[in-house]
mmCIF file of C-alpha atoms in Angstrom:
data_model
loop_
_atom_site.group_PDB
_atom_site.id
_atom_site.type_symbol
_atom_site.label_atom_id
_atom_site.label_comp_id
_atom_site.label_asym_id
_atom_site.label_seq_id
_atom_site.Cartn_x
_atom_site.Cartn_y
_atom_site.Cartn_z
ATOM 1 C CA UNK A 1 -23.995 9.730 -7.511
ATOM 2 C CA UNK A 2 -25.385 7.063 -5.100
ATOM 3 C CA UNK A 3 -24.290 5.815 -2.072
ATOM 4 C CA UNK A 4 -23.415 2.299 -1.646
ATOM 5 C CA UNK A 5 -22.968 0.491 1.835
ATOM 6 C CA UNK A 6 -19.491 -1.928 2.194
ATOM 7 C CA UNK A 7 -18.487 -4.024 4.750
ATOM 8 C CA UNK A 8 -15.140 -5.941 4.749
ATOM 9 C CA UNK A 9 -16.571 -8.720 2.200
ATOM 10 C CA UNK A 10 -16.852 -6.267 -0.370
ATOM 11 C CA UNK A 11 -14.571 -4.425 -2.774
ATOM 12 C CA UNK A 12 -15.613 -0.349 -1.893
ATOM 13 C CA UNK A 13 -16.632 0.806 -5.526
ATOM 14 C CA UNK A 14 -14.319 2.870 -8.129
ATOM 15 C CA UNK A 15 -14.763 5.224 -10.248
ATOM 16 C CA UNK A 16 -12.792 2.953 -12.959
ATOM 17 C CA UNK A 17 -16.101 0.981 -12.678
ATOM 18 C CA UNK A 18 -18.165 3.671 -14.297
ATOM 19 C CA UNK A 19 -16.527 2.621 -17.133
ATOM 20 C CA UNK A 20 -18.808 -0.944 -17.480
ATOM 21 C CA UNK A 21 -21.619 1.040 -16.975
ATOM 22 C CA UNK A 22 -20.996 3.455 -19.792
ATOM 23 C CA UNK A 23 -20.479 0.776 -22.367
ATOM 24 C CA UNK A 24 -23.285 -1.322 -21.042
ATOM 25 C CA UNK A 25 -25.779 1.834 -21.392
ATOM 26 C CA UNK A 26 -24.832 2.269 -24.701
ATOM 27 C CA UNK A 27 -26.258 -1.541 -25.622
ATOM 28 C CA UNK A 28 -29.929 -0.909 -23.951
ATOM 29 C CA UNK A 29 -30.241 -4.973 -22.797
ATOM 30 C CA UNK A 30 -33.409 -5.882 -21.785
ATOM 31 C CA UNK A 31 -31.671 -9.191 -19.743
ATOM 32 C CA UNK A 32 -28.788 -8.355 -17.882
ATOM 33 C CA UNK A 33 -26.180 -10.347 -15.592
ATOM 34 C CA UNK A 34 -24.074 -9.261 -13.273
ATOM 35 C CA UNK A 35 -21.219 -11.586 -12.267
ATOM 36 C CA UNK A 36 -19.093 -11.137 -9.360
ATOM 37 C CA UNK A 37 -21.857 -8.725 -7.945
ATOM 38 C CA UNK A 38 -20.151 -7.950 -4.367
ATOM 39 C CA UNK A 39 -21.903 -4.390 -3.168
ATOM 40 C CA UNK A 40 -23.790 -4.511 -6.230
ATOM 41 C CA UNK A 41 -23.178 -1.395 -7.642
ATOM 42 C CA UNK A 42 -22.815 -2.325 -10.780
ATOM 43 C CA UNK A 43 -26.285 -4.259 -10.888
ATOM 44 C CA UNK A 44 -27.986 -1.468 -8.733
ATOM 45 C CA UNK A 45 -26.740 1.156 -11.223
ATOM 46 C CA UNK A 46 -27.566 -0.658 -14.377
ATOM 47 C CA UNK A 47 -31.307 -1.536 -13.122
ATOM 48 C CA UNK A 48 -31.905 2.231 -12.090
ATOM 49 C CA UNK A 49 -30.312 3.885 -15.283
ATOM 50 C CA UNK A 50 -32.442 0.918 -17.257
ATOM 51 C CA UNK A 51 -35.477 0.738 -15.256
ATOM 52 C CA UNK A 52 -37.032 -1.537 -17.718
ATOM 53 C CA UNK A 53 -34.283 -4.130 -18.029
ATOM 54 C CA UNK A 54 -34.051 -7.212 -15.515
ATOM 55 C CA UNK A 55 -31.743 -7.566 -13.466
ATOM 56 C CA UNK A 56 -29.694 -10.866 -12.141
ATOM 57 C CA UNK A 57 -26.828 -10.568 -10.040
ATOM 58 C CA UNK A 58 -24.480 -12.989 -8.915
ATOM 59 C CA UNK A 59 -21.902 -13.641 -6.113
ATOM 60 C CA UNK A 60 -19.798 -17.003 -4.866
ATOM 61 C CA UNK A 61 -19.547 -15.231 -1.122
ATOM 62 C CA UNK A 62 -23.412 -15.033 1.058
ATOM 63 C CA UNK A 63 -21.952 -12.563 2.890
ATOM 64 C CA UNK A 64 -21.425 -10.176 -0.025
ATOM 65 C CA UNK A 65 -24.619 -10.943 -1.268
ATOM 66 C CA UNK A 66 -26.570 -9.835 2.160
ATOM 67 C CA UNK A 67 -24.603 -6.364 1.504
ATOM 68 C CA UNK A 68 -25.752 -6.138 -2.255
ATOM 69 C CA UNK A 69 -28.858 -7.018 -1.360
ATOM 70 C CA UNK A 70 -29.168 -4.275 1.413
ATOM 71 C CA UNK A 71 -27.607 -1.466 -1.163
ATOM 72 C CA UNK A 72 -30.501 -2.761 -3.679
ATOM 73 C CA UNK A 73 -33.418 -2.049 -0.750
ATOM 74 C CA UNK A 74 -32.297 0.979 0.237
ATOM 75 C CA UNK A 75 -31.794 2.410 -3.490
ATOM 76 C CA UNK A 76 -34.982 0.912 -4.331
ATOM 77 C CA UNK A 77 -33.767 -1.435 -7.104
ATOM 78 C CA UNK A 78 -35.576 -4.842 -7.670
ATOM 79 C CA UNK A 79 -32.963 -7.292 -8.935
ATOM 80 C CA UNK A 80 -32.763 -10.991 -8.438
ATOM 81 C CA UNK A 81 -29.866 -11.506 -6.114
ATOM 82 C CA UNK A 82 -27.948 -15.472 -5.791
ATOM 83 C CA UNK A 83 -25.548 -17.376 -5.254
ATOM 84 C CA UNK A 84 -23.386 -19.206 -7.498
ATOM 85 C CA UNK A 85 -19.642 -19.784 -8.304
ATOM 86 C CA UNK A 86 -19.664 -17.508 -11.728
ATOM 87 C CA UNK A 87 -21.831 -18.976 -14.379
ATOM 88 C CA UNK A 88 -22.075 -22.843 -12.653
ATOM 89 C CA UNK A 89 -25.937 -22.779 -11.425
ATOM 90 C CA UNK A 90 -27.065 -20.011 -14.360
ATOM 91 C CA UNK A 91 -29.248 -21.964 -17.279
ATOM 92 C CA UNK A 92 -30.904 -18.774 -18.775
ATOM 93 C CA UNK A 93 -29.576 -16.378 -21.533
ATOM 94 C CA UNK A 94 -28.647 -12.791 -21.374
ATOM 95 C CA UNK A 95 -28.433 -9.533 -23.412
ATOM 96 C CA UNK A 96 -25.412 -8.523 -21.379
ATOM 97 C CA UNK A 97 -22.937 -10.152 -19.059
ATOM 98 C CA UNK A 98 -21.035 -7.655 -16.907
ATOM 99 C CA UNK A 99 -18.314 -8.780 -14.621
ATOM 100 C CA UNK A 100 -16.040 -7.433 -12.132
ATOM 101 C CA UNK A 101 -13.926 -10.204 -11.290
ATOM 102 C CA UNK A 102 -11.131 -10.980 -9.459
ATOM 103 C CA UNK A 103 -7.817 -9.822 -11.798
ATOM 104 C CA UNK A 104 -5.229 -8.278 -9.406
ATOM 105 C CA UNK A 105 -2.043 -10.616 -9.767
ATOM 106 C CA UNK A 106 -0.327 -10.409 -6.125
ATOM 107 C CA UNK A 107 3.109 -10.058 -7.656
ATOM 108 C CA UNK A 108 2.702 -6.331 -9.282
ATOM 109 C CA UNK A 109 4.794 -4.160 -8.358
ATOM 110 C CA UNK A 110 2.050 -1.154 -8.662
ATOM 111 C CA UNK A 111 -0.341 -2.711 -6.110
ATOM 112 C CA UNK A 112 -1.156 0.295 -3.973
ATOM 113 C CA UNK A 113 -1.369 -0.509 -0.277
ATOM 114 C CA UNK A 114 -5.158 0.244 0.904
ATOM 115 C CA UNK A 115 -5.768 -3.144 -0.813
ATOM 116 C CA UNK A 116 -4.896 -4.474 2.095
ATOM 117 C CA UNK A 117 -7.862 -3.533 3.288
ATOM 118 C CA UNK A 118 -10.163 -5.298 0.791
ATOM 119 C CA UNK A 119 -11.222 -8.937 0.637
ATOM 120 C CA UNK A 120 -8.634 -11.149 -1.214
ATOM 121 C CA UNK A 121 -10.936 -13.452 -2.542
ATOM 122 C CA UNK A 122 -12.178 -10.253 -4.152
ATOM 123 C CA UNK A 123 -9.372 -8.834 -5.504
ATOM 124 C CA UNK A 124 -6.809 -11.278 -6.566
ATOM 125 C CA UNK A 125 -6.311 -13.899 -9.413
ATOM 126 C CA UNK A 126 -3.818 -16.767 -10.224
ATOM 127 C CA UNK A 127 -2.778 -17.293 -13.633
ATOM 128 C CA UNK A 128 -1.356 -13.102 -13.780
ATOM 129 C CA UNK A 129 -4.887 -12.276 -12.213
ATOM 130 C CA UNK A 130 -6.341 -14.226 -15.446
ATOM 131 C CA UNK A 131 -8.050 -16.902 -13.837
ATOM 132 C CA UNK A 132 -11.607 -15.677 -13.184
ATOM 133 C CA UNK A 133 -12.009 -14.531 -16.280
ATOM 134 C CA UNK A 134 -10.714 -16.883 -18.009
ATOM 135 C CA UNK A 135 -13.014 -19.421 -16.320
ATOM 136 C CA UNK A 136 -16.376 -17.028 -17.580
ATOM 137 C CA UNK A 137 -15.136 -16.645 -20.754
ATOM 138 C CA UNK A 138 -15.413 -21.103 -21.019
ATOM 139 C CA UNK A 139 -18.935 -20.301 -19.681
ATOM 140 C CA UNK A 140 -20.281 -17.511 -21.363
ATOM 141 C CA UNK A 141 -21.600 -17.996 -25.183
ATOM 142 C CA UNK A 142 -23.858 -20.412 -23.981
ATOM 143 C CA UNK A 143 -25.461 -17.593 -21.963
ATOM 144 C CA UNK A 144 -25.358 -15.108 -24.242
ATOM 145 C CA UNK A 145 -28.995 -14.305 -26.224
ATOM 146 C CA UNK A 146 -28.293 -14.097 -30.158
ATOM 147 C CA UNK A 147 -26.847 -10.704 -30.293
ATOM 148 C CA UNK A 148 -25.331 -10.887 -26.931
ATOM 149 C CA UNK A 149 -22.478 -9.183 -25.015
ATOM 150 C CA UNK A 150 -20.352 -9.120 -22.457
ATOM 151 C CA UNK A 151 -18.438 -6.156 -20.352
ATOM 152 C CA UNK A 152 -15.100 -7.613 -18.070
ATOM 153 C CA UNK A 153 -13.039 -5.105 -16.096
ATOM 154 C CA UNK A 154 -9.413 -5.569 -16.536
ATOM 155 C CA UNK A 155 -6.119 -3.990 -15.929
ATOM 156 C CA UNK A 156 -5.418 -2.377 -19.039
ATOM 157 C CA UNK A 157 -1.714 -4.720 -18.835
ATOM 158 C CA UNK A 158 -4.111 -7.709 -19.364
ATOM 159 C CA UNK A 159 -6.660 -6.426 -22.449
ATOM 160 C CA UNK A 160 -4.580 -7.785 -24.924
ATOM 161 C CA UNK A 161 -4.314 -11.335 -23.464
ATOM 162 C CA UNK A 162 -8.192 -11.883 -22.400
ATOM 163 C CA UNK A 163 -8.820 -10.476 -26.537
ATOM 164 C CA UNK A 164 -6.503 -12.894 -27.548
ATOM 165 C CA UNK A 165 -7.642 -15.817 -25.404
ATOM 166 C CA UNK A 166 -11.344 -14.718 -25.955
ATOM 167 C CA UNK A 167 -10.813 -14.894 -30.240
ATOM 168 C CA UNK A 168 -9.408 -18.774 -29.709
ATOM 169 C CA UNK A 169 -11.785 -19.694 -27.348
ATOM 170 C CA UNK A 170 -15.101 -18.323 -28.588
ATOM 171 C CA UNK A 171 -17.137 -16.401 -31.203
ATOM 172 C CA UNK A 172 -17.193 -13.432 -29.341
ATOM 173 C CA UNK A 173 -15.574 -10.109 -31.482
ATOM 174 C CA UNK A 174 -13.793 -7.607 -29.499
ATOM 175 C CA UNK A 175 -15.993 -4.497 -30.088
ATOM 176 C CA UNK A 176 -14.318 -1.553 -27.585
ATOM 177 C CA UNK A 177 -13.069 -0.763 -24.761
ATOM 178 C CA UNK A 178 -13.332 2.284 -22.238
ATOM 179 C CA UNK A 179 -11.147 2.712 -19.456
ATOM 180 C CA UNK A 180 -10.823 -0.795 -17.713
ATOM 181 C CA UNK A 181 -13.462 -2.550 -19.339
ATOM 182 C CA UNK A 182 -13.745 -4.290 -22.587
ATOM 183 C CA UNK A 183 -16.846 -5.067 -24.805
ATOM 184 C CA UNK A 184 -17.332 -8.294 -26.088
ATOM 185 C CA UNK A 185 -19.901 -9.326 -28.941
ATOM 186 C CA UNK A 186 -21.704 -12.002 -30.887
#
């Protein structure tokens, strides 16, 4: 329901997002972290259906961060916008993690062709479209508050892989998932 301003250093929001938004509602953090913010419209949202939480959102690219921070103006959301290659300049602790990341593997078959209009470095993933995540997953528990979680998108062909590779990797539980995304807990 809001209007978001893209530019071509952004991924133009889905609906398939809604889905990390949903799930993160449902937990009522007080911290959050977006990761992977682009356009933020997943930080935007979550700050203006949780007014009281606070808001951090994150981006490797400036350029994508000038558009989030524009979308966050005009929808009147106060979030803390910077810059940082996923969790590498982040020393505080968060009720939530959300992330969009990169997780398109170039070699699908099923890739539809308007991608070509989005930003690569946005979109697409070595390791099957696994390397992003895989990277926050090393760098999340030690951000996560006591009861933590944390929300990643995902191609539904890769859910069972990041729950497998999250379980040997951390002490996060799989929880649920909706749609594309998957909760993550402590």
């Amino acid at each position: 329901g809001r209007k978001f301003t893209v530019s071509p250093d952004v991924l133009i929001p889905r609906p398939e997002t809604e889905a990390i938004i949903n799930l993160a509602k449902e937990l009522k953090p007080q911290k959050i972290l977006d990761v992977g913010t682009g356009s933020g419209c997943i930080a935007i949202t979550l700050k203006l259906e949780l007014p009281d939480s606070d808001v951090v959102a994150l981006d490797i690219s400036p350029k994508a961060l000038k558009i989030a921070e524009k979308n966050a103006e005009k929808l009147g959301a106060k979030i803390a916008f910077r810059e940082s290659d996923l969790l590498e300049k982040v020393q505080d602790k968060y009720d939530l993690i959300v992330a969009n990341l990169p997780y398109v593997d170039d070699n699908w078959d099923w890739l539809s062709p308007e991608l070509a209009f989005e930003p690569a470095q946005a979109l697409y993933a070595q390791d099957s479209g696994l390397y992003d995540i895989k990277r926050l997953i090393s760098q999340v528990e030690a951000h996560l508050t006591k009861n933590g979680a944390i929300v990643l998108e995902s191609d539904l062909s890769q859910h069972d892989q990041i729950r497998e590779y999250l379980g040997q990797n951390t002490n996060l539980t799989f929880v649920k998932a909706e749609g594309l995304a998957q909760i993550f807990a402590k």
